Coordinates of C-alpha atoms in Angstrom, one line a residue:
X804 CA 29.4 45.6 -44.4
X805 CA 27.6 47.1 -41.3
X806 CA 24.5 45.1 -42.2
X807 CA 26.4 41.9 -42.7
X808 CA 27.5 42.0 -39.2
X809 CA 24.0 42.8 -38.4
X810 CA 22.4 40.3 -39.7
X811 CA 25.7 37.7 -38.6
X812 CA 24.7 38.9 -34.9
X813 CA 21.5 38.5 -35.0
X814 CA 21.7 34.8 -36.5
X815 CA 24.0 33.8 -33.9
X816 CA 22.3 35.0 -31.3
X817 CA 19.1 32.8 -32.7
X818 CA 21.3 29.9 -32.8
X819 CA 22.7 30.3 -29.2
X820 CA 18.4 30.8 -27.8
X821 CA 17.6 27.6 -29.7
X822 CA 20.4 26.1 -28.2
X823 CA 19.8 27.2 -24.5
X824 CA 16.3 26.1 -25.4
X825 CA 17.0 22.5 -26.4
X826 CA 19.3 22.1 -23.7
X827 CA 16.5 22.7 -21.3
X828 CA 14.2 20.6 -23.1
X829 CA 17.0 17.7 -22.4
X830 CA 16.8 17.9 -19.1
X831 CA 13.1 17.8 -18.6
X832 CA 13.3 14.9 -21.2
X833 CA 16.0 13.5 -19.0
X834 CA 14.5 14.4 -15.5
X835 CA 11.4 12.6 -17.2
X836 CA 13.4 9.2 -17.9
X837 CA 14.3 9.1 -14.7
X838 CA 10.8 9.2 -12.8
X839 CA 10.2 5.9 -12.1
X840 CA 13.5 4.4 -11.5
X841 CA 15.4 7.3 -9.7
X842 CA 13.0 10.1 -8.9
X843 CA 15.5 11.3 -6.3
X844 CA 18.1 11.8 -8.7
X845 CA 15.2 13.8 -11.3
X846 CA 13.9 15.9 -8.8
X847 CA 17.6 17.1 -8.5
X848 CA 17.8 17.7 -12.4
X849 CA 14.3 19.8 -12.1
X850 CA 15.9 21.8 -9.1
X851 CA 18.6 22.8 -11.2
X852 CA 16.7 24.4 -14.0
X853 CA 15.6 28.0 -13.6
X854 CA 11.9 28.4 -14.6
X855 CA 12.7 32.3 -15.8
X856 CA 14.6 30.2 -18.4
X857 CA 11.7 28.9 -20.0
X858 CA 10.4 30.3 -22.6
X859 CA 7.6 28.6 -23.6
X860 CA 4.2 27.7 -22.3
X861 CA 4.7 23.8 -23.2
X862 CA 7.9 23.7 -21.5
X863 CA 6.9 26.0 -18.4
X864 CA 3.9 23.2 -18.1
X865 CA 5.8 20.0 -18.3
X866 CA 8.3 21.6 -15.9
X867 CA 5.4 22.0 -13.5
X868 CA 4.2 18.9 -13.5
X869 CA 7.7 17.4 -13.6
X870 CA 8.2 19.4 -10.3
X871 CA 4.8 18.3 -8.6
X872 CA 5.6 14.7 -9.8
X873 CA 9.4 14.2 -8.5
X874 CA 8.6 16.0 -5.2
X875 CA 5.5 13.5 -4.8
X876 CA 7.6 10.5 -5.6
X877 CA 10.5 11.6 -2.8
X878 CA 7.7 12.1 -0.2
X879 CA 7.5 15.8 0.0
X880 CA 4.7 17.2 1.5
X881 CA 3.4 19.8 -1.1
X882 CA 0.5 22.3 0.6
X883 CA 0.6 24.8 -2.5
X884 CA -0.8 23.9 -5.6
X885 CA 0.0 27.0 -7.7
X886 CA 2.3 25.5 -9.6
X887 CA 0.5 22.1 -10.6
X888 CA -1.7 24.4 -11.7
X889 CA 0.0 25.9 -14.3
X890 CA 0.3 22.3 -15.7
X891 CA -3.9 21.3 -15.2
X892 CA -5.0 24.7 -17.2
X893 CA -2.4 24.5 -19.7
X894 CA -2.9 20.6 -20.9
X895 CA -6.9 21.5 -20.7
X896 CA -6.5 24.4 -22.9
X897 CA -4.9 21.9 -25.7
X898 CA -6.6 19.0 -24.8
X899 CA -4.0 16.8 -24.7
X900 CA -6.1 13.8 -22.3
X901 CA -2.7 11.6 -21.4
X902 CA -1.0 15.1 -20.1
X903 CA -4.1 16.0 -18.4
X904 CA -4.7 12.9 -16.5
X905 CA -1.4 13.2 -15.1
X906 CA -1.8 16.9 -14.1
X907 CA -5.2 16.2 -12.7
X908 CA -4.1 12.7 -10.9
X909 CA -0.7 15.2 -9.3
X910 CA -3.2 18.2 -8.7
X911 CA -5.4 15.4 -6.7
X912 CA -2.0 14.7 -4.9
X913 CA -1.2 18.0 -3.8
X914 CA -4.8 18.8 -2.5
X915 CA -4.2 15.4 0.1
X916 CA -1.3 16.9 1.2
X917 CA -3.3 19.9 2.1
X918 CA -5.8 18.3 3.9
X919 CA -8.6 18.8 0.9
X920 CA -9.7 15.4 0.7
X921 CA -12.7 16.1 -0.7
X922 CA -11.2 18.4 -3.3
X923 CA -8.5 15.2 -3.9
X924 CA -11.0 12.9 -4.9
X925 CA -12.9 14.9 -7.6
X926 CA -9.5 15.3 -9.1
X927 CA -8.7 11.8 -9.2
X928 CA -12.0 11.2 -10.5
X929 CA -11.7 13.8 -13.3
X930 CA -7.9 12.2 -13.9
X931 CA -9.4 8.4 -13.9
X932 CA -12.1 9.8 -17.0
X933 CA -8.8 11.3 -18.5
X934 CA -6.7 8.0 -18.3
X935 CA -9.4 5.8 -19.9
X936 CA -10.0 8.2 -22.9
X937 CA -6.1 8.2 -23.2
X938 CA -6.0 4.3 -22.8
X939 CA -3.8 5.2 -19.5
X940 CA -3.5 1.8 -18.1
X941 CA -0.6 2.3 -15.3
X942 CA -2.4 5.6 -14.0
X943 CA -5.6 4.2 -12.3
X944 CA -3.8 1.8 -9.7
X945 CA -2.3 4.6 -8.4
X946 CA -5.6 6.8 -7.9
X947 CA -7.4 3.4 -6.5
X948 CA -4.8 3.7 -4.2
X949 CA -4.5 7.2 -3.2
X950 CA -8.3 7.2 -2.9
X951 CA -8.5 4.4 -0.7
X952 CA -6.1 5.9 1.0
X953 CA -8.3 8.9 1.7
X954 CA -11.1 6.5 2.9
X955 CA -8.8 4.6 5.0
X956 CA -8.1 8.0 7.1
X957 CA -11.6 9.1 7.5
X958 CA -12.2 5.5 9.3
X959 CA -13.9 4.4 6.2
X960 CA -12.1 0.9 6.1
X961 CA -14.7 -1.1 4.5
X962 CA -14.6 1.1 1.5
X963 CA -10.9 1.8 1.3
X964 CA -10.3 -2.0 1.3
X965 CA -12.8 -3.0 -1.8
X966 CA -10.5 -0.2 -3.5
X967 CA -7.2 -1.5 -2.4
X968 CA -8.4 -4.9 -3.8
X969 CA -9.2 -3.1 -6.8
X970 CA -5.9 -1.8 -6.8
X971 CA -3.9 -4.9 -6.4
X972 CA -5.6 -6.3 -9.1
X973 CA -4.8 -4.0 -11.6
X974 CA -1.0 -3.7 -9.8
X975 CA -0.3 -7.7 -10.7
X976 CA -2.2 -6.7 -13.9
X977 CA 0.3 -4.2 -15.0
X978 CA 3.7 -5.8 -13.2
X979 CA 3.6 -2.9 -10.6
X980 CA 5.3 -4.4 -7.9
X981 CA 5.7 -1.1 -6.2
X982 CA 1.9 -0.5 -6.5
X983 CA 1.2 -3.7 -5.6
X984 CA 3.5 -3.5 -1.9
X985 CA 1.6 -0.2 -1.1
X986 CA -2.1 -1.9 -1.8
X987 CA -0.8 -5.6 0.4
X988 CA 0.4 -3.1 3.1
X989 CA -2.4 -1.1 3.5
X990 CA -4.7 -4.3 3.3
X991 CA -2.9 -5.6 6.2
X992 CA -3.4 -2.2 8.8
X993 CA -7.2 -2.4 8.1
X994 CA -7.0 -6.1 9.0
X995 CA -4.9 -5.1 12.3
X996 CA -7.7 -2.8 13.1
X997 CA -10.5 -5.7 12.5
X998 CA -9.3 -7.4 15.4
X999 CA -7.4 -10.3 17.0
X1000 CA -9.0 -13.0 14.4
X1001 CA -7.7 -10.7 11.4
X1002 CA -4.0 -10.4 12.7
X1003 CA -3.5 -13.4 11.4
X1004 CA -4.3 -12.7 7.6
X1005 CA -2.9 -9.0 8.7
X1006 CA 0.6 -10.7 9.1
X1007 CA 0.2 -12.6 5.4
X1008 CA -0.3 -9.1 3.8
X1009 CA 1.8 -7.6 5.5
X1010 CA 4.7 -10.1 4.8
X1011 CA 4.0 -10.7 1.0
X1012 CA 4.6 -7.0 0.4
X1013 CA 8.1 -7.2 2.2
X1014 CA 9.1 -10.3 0.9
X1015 CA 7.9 -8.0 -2.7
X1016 CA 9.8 -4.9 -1.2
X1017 CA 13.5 -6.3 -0.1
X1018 CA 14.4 -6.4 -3.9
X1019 CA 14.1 -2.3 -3.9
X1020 CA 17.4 -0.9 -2.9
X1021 CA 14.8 2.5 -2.5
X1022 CA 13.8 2.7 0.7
X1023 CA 11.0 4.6 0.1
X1024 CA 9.5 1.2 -1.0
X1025 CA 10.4 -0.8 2.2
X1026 CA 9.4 2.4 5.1
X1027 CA 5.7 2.3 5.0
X1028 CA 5.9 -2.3 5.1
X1029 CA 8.6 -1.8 7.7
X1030 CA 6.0 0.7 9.6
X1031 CA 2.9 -1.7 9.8
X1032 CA 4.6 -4.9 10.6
X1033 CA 6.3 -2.7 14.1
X1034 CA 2.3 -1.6 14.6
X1035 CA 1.2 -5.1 14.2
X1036 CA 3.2 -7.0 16.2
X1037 CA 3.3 -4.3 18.6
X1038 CA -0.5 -5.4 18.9
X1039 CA 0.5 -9.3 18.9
X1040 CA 2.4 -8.8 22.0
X1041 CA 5.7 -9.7 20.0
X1042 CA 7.5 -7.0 21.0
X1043 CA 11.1 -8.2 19.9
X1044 CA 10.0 -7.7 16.5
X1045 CA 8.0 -4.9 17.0
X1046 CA 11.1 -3.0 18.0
X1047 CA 13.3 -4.7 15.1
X1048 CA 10.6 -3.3 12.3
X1049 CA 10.7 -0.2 14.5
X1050 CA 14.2 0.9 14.2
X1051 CA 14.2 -0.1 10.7
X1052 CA 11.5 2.3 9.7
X1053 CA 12.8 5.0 11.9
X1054 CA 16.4 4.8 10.4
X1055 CA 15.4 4.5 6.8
X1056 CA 13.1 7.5 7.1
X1057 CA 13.9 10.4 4.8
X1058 CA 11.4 13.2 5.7
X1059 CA 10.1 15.0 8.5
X1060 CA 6.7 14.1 8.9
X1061 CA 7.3 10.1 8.5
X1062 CA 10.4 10.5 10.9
X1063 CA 8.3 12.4 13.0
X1064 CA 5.9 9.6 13.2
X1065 CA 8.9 7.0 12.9
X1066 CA 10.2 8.5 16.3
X1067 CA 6.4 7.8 18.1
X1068 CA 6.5 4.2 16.9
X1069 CA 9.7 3.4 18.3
X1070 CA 9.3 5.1 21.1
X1071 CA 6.3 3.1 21.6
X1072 CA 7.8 -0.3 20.8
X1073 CA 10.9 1.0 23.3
X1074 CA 7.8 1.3 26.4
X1075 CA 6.3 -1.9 25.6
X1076 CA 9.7 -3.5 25.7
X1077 CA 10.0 -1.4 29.4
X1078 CA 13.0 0.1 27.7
X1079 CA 11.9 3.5 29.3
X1080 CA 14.7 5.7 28.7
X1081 CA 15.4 4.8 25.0
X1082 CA 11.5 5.2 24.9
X1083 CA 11.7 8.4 26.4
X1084 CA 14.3 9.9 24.1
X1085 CA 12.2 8.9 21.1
X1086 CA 8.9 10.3 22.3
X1087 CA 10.3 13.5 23.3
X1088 CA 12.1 14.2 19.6
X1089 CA 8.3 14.1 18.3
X1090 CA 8.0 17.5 19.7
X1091 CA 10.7 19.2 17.4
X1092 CA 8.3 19.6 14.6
X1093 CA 6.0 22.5 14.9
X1094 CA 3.0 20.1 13.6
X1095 CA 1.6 16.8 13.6
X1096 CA -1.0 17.1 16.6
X1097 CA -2.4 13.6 16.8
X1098 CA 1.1 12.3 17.2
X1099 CA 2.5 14.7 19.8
X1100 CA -0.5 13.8 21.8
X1101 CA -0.1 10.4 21.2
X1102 CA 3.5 10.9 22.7
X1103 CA 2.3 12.8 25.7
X1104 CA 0.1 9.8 26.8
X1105 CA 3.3 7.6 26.9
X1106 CA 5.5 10.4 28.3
X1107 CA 2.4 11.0 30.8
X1108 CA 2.4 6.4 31.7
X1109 CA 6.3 6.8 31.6
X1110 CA 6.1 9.6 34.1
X1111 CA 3.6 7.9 36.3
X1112 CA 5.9 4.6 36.6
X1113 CA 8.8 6.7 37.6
X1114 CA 6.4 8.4 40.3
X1115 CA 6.7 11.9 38.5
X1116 CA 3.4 13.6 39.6
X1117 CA 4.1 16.9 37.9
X1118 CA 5.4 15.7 35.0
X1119 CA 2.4 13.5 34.3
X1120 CA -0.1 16.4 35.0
X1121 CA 1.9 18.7 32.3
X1122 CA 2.1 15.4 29.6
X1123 CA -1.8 15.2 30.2
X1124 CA -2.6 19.2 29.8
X1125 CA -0.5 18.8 26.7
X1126 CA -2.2 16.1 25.3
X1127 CA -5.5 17.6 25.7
X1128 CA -4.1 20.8 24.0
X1129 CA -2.8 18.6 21.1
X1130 CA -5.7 16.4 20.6
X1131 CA -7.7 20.2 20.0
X1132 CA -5.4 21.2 17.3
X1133 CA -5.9 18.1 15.7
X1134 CA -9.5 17.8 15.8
X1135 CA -9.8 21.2 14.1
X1136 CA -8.0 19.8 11.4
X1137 CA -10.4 16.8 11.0
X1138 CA -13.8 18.6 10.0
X1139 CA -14.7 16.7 7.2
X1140 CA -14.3 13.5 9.7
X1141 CA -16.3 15.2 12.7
X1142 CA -19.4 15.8 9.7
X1143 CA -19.7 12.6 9.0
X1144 CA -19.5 11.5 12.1
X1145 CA -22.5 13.8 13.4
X1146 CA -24.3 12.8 10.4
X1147 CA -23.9 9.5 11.7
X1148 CA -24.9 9.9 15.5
X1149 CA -27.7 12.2 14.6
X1150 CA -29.1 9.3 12.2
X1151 CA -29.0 6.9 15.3
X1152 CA -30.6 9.2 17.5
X1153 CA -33.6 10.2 15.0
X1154 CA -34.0 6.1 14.3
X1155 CA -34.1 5.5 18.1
X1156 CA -36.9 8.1 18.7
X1157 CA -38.7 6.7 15.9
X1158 CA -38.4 3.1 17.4
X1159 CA -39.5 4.2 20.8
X1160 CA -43.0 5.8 19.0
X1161 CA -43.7 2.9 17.3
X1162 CA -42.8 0.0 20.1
X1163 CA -45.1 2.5 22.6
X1164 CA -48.3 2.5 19.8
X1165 CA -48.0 -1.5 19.3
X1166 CA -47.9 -1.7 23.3
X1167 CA -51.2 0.7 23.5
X1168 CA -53.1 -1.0 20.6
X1169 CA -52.6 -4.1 20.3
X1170 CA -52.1 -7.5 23.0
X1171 CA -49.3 -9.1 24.6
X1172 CA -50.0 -11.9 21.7
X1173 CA -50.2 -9.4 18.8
X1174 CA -46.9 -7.8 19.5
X1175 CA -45.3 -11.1 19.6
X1176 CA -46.8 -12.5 16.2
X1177 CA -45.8 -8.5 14.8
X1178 CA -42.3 -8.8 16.4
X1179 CA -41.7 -12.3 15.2
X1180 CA -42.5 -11.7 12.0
X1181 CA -40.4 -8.2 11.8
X1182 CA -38.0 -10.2 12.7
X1183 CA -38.1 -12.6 10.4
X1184 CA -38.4 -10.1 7.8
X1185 CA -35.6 -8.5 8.9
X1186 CA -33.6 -11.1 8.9
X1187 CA -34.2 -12.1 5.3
X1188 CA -33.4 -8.1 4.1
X1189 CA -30.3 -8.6 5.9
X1190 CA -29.4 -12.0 4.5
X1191 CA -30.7 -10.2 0.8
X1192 CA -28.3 -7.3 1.2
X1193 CA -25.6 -9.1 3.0
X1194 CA -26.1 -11.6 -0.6
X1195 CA -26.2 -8.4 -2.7
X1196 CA -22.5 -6.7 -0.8
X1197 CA -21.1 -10.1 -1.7
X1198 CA -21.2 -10.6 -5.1
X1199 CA -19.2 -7.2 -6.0
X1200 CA -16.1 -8.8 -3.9
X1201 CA -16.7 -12.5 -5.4
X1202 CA -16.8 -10.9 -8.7
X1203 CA -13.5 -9.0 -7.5
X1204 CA -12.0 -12.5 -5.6
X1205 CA -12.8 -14.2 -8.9
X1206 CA -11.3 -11.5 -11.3
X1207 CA -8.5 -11.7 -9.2
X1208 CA -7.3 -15.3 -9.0
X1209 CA -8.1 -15.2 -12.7
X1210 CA -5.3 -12.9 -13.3
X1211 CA -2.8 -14.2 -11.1
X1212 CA -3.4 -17.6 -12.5
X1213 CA -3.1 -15.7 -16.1
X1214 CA 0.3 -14.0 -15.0
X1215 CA 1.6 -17.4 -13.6
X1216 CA 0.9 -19.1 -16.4
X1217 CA 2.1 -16.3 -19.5
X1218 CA 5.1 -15.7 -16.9
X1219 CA 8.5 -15.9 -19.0
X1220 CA 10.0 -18.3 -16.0
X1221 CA 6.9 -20.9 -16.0
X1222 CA 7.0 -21.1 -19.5
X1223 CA 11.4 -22.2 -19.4
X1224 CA 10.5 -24.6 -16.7
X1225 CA 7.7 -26.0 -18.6
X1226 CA 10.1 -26.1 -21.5
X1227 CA 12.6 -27.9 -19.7
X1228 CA 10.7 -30.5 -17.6
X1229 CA 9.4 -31.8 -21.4
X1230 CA 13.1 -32.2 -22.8
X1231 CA 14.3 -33.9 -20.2
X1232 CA 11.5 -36.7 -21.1
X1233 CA 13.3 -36.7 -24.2
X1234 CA 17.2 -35.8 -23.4
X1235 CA 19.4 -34.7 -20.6
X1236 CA 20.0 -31.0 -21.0
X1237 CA 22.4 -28.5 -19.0
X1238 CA 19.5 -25.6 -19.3
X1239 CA 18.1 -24.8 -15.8
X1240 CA 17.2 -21.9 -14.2
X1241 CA 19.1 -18.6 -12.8
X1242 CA 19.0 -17.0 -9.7
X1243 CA 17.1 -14.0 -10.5
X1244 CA 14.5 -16.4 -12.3
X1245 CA 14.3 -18.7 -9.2
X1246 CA 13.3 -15.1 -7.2
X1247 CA 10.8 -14.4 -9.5
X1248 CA 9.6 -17.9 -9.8
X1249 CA 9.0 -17.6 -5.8
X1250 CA 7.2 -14.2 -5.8
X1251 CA 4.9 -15.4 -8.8
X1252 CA 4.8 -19.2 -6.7
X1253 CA 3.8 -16.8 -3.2
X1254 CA 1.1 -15.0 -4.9
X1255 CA -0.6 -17.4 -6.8
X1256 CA -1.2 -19.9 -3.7
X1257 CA -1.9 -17.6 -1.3
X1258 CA 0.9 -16.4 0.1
X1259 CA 2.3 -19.9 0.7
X1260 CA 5.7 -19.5 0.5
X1261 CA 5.7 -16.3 3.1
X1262 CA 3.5 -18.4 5.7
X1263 CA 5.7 -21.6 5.5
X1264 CA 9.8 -19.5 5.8
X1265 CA 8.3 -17.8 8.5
X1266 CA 6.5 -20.2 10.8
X1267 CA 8.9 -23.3 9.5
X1268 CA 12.3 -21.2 8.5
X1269 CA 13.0 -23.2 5.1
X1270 CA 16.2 -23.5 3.9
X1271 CA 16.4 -22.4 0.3
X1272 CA 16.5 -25.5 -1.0
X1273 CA 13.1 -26.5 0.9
X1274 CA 11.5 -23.4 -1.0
X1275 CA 12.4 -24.8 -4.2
X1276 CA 11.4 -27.9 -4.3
X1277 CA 7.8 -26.3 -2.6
X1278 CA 8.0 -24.4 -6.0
X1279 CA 8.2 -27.6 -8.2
X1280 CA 5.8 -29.5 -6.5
X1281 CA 3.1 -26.4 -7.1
X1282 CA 4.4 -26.1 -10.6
X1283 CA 3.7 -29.9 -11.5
X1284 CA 7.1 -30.9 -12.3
X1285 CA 7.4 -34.2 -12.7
X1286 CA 9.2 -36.0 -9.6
X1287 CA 11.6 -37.4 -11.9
X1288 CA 12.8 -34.3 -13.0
X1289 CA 12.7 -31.6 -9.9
X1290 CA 16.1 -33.0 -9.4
X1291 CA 17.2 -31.6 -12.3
X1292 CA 16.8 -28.1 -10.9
X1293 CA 18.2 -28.4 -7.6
X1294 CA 21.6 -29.7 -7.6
X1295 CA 21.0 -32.4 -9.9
X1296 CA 19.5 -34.7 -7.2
X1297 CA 18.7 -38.0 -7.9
X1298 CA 14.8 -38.6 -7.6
X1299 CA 15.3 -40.9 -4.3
X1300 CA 17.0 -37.8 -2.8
X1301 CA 14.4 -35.5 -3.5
X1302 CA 11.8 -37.9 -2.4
X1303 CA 14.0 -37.8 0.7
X1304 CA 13.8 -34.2 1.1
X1305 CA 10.5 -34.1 0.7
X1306 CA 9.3 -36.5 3.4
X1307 CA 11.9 -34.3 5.6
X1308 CA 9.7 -31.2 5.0
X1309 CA 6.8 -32.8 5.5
X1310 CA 8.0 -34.1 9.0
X1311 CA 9.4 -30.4 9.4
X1312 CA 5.9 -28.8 8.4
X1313 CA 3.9 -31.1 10.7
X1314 CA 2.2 -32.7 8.3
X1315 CA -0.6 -35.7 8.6
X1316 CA 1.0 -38.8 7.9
X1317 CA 0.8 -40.4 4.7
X1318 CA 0.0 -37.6 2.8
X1319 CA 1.9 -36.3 -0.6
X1320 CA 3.8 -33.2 -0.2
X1321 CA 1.8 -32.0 -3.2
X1322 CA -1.6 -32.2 -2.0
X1323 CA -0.7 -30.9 1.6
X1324 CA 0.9 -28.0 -0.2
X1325 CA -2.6 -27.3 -1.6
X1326 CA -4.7 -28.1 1.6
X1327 CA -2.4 -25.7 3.2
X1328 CA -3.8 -22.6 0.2
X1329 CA -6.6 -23.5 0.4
X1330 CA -6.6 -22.3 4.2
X1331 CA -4.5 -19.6 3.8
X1332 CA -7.5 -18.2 1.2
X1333 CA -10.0 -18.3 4.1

């Protein structure tokens, strides 16, 4: 009897470990579902699971990289990477290649956050090898972006852009609108820094990705498109809406450090709109945080101008001191930046002394006639090398460019919306139908219509502010319809009414005269892809 009990115990408590076990399995399973769509509400799920609890390796290692992933996704700042790690040696030591191009890609992730940048891009190169043996194919947009990223803020823009092109290629490949926002974004803030003649194509970028973003209820999504439109047109001179993108980053901020930042940008946008006091209040929050050195002493300079237009000597003197002070801190935490940098200068200086020798022996040896023929012919030389490499630089982006259109043009085409339009347009040839299209297929029928002509669509609502009936029948036109039947989809129109709309828009467009709203349509992509 004793050893019946025993043995009844002992079962039950088996029973009740398995159970505890598979509840916790659940949840990671759960927490794991919930990633993509609602990694807020998953990194909530992971914070209520005790890791004592787990008792197996497995489970301690997807919980770790669980962890590391939702905390990434809400935009926490991670600066230790013990517990990725657990994940990265235990998905080596099994070989599992889709788990450890995730652990690598998150261990990449974590060593950014902690300034390794160098470290974070051998572990997004070792997760990249990873994804392709696993046949990853969502996984590589994100580390082209990340590492572009990393390029972008050691002034590397040239670089980081080819790889943000890479990664909106693959973005529109894969339907990753989210992907696809961040790469448009980013495009547009190294265009900003080109110059005036880029702001232009800047503003395009910039706008696609928040025409793209405003269907995300997240706002995670719409922050960092919110953020470079306020720093763009802070830079146009258009201060109105510098401020409005201003205050809508700041108050849909979430974390320290972007609010931190956040409260510099609209306290910036607040002094350029001599709105000095608001301005004031903004800049002087920045200092709460105990880090973030390059933005506190980008607030002491406007504290310091602020001070100086209010005829506050003392005031600007202690703004400028601590500037100076903040600037320091900062550079010490930009090593890898100052290198390459010296690398750089010491290069010039080594190529100028060698110049010098060289132009003083031609001026000892030979005549005034000699060293013209030699110069004109180095520079003709020259010239050609440049012309060479400048020929060789272009054909990776032309192969990109041409890659690129062909998979838009691919997606536009395969899209489940062209394809019921298509469908439609040749029935009504044959008989009236009541089919026509929804409201969530006319949105998507304008984001796919925006990307695949350029950005069109973007360029026209905001210079021309078309109604969204105008938008439409812009849509139709670029997607061949048949004039005869566009009327179909808007209202049921006759065809003389839409031809009347039509020549309305193009009198509201400023188009030449005489010319089909068609062909000005594609005139009009055709510049935009300049």
């Amino acid at each position: 009897m004793k050893n019946t009990v025993i043995i009844i115990l002992f079962a039950m408590f088996l029973l009740s470990s398995c159970t505890i076990r598979q509840d916790y399995n659940q949840q990671l399973l759960k927490a794991d579902s919930l990633m993509q769509l609602r990694p807020d509400s998953a990194l909530n799920i992971l914070k209520s699971i005790s890791p004592e609890k787990l008792s197996t390796r497995a489970d301690n290692a997807y919980y770790a990289l669980l962890l590391t992933q939702a905390q990434d996704k809400n935009f926490v700042v991670q600066k230790d990477d013990s517990l990725i790690q657990i994940a990265v040696h235990y998905y080596d030591s099994i070989g599992d290649t889709k788990m450890q191009a995730k652990a690598h890609y998150y261990w990449g992730c974590v060593r950014r956050d902690k300034g390794e940048h160098l470290k974070a891009i051998d572990e997004y190169h070792i997760s990249h090898s990873f994804a392709k043996m696993a046949k990853n194919i969502e996984l590589p947009a994100l580390i082209y972006s990340n590492v572009a990223y990393l390029y972008y803020v050691q002034e590397l823009n040239e670089e980081a852009d080819s790889i943000y092109q890479l990664a909106e290629l693959l973005a529109i490949q894969q339907k990753d609108t989210i992907s696809l926002i961040y790469a448009l974004s980013q495009q547009g803030m190294i265009n900003l820094e080109r110059g005036k003649h880029y702001y232009s194509r800047a503003e395009l970028q910039m706008q696609q990705a928040l025409l793209l973003a405003e269907h995300f209820s997240d706002t995670t999504v719409k922050t960092p498109v919110y953020e470079s439109l306020s720093t763009l047109y802070c830079e146009m001179g258009e201060i109105e809406k510098a401020l409005q993108y201003a205050k809508l980053n700041y108050y849909s901020q979430r974390d320290t450090l972007h609010r931190c930042r956040a409260s510099l940008l609209l306290g910036d946008a607040y002094f350029k709109n001599e709105q000095y006091d608001s301005a004031e209040v903004y800049l002087q929050s920045v200092f709460t945080e105990d880090r973030y050195y390059d933005t506190k002493a980008d607030a002491c300079m406007r504290l310091a101008e602020i001070a100086e237009i209010h005829g506050k000597t003392e005031i600007i003197a202690k703004m400028q001191q601590k500037q100076i002070a903040y600037m320091d801190s900062a550079q010490q935490k930009l090593q890898t930046h100052a290198i390459l940098k010296n690398i750089v200068s010491q290069e010039k200086s080594n190529n100028d002394k060698i110049r010098k020798q060289y132009l003083y022996s031609i001026i000892v040896l030979v005549t005034f006639f000699s060293i013209a023929g030699c110069a004109i012919a180095m520079n003709y030389i020259r010239r050609n090398k440049k012309l060479k490499i400048a020929e060789e630089q272009q054909k990776p982006k032309l192969k990109v460019e041409i890659r690129k259109h062909s998979i838009i043009e691919e997606e536009y085409q395969s899209s489940a919306v062209y394809i019921k339009l298509k469908d439609i347009a040749r029935t009504l040839i044959k008989v009236e139908t009541k089919e026509n299209l929804n409201e969530e297929e006319w949105q998507h029928l304008i984001v796919l219509t925006n990307i695949k002509w350029n950005g069109i669509i973007t360029h026209l609502n905001t210079k021309y502010n078309l109604s969204g009936e105008e938008i439409q029948i812009c849509c139709l036109y670029l997607a061949e319809i048949p004039v005869k039947h566009i009327g179909h989809f808007i209202k049921g129109y006759a065809r003389s009414t839409v031809q009347l709309k039509a020549k309305n828009l193009l009198q509201k467009i400023k188009a030449p005269k005489g010319k089909l709203l068609k062909d000005v349509l594609l005139s009009l992509s055709q510049e935009l892809k300049v």
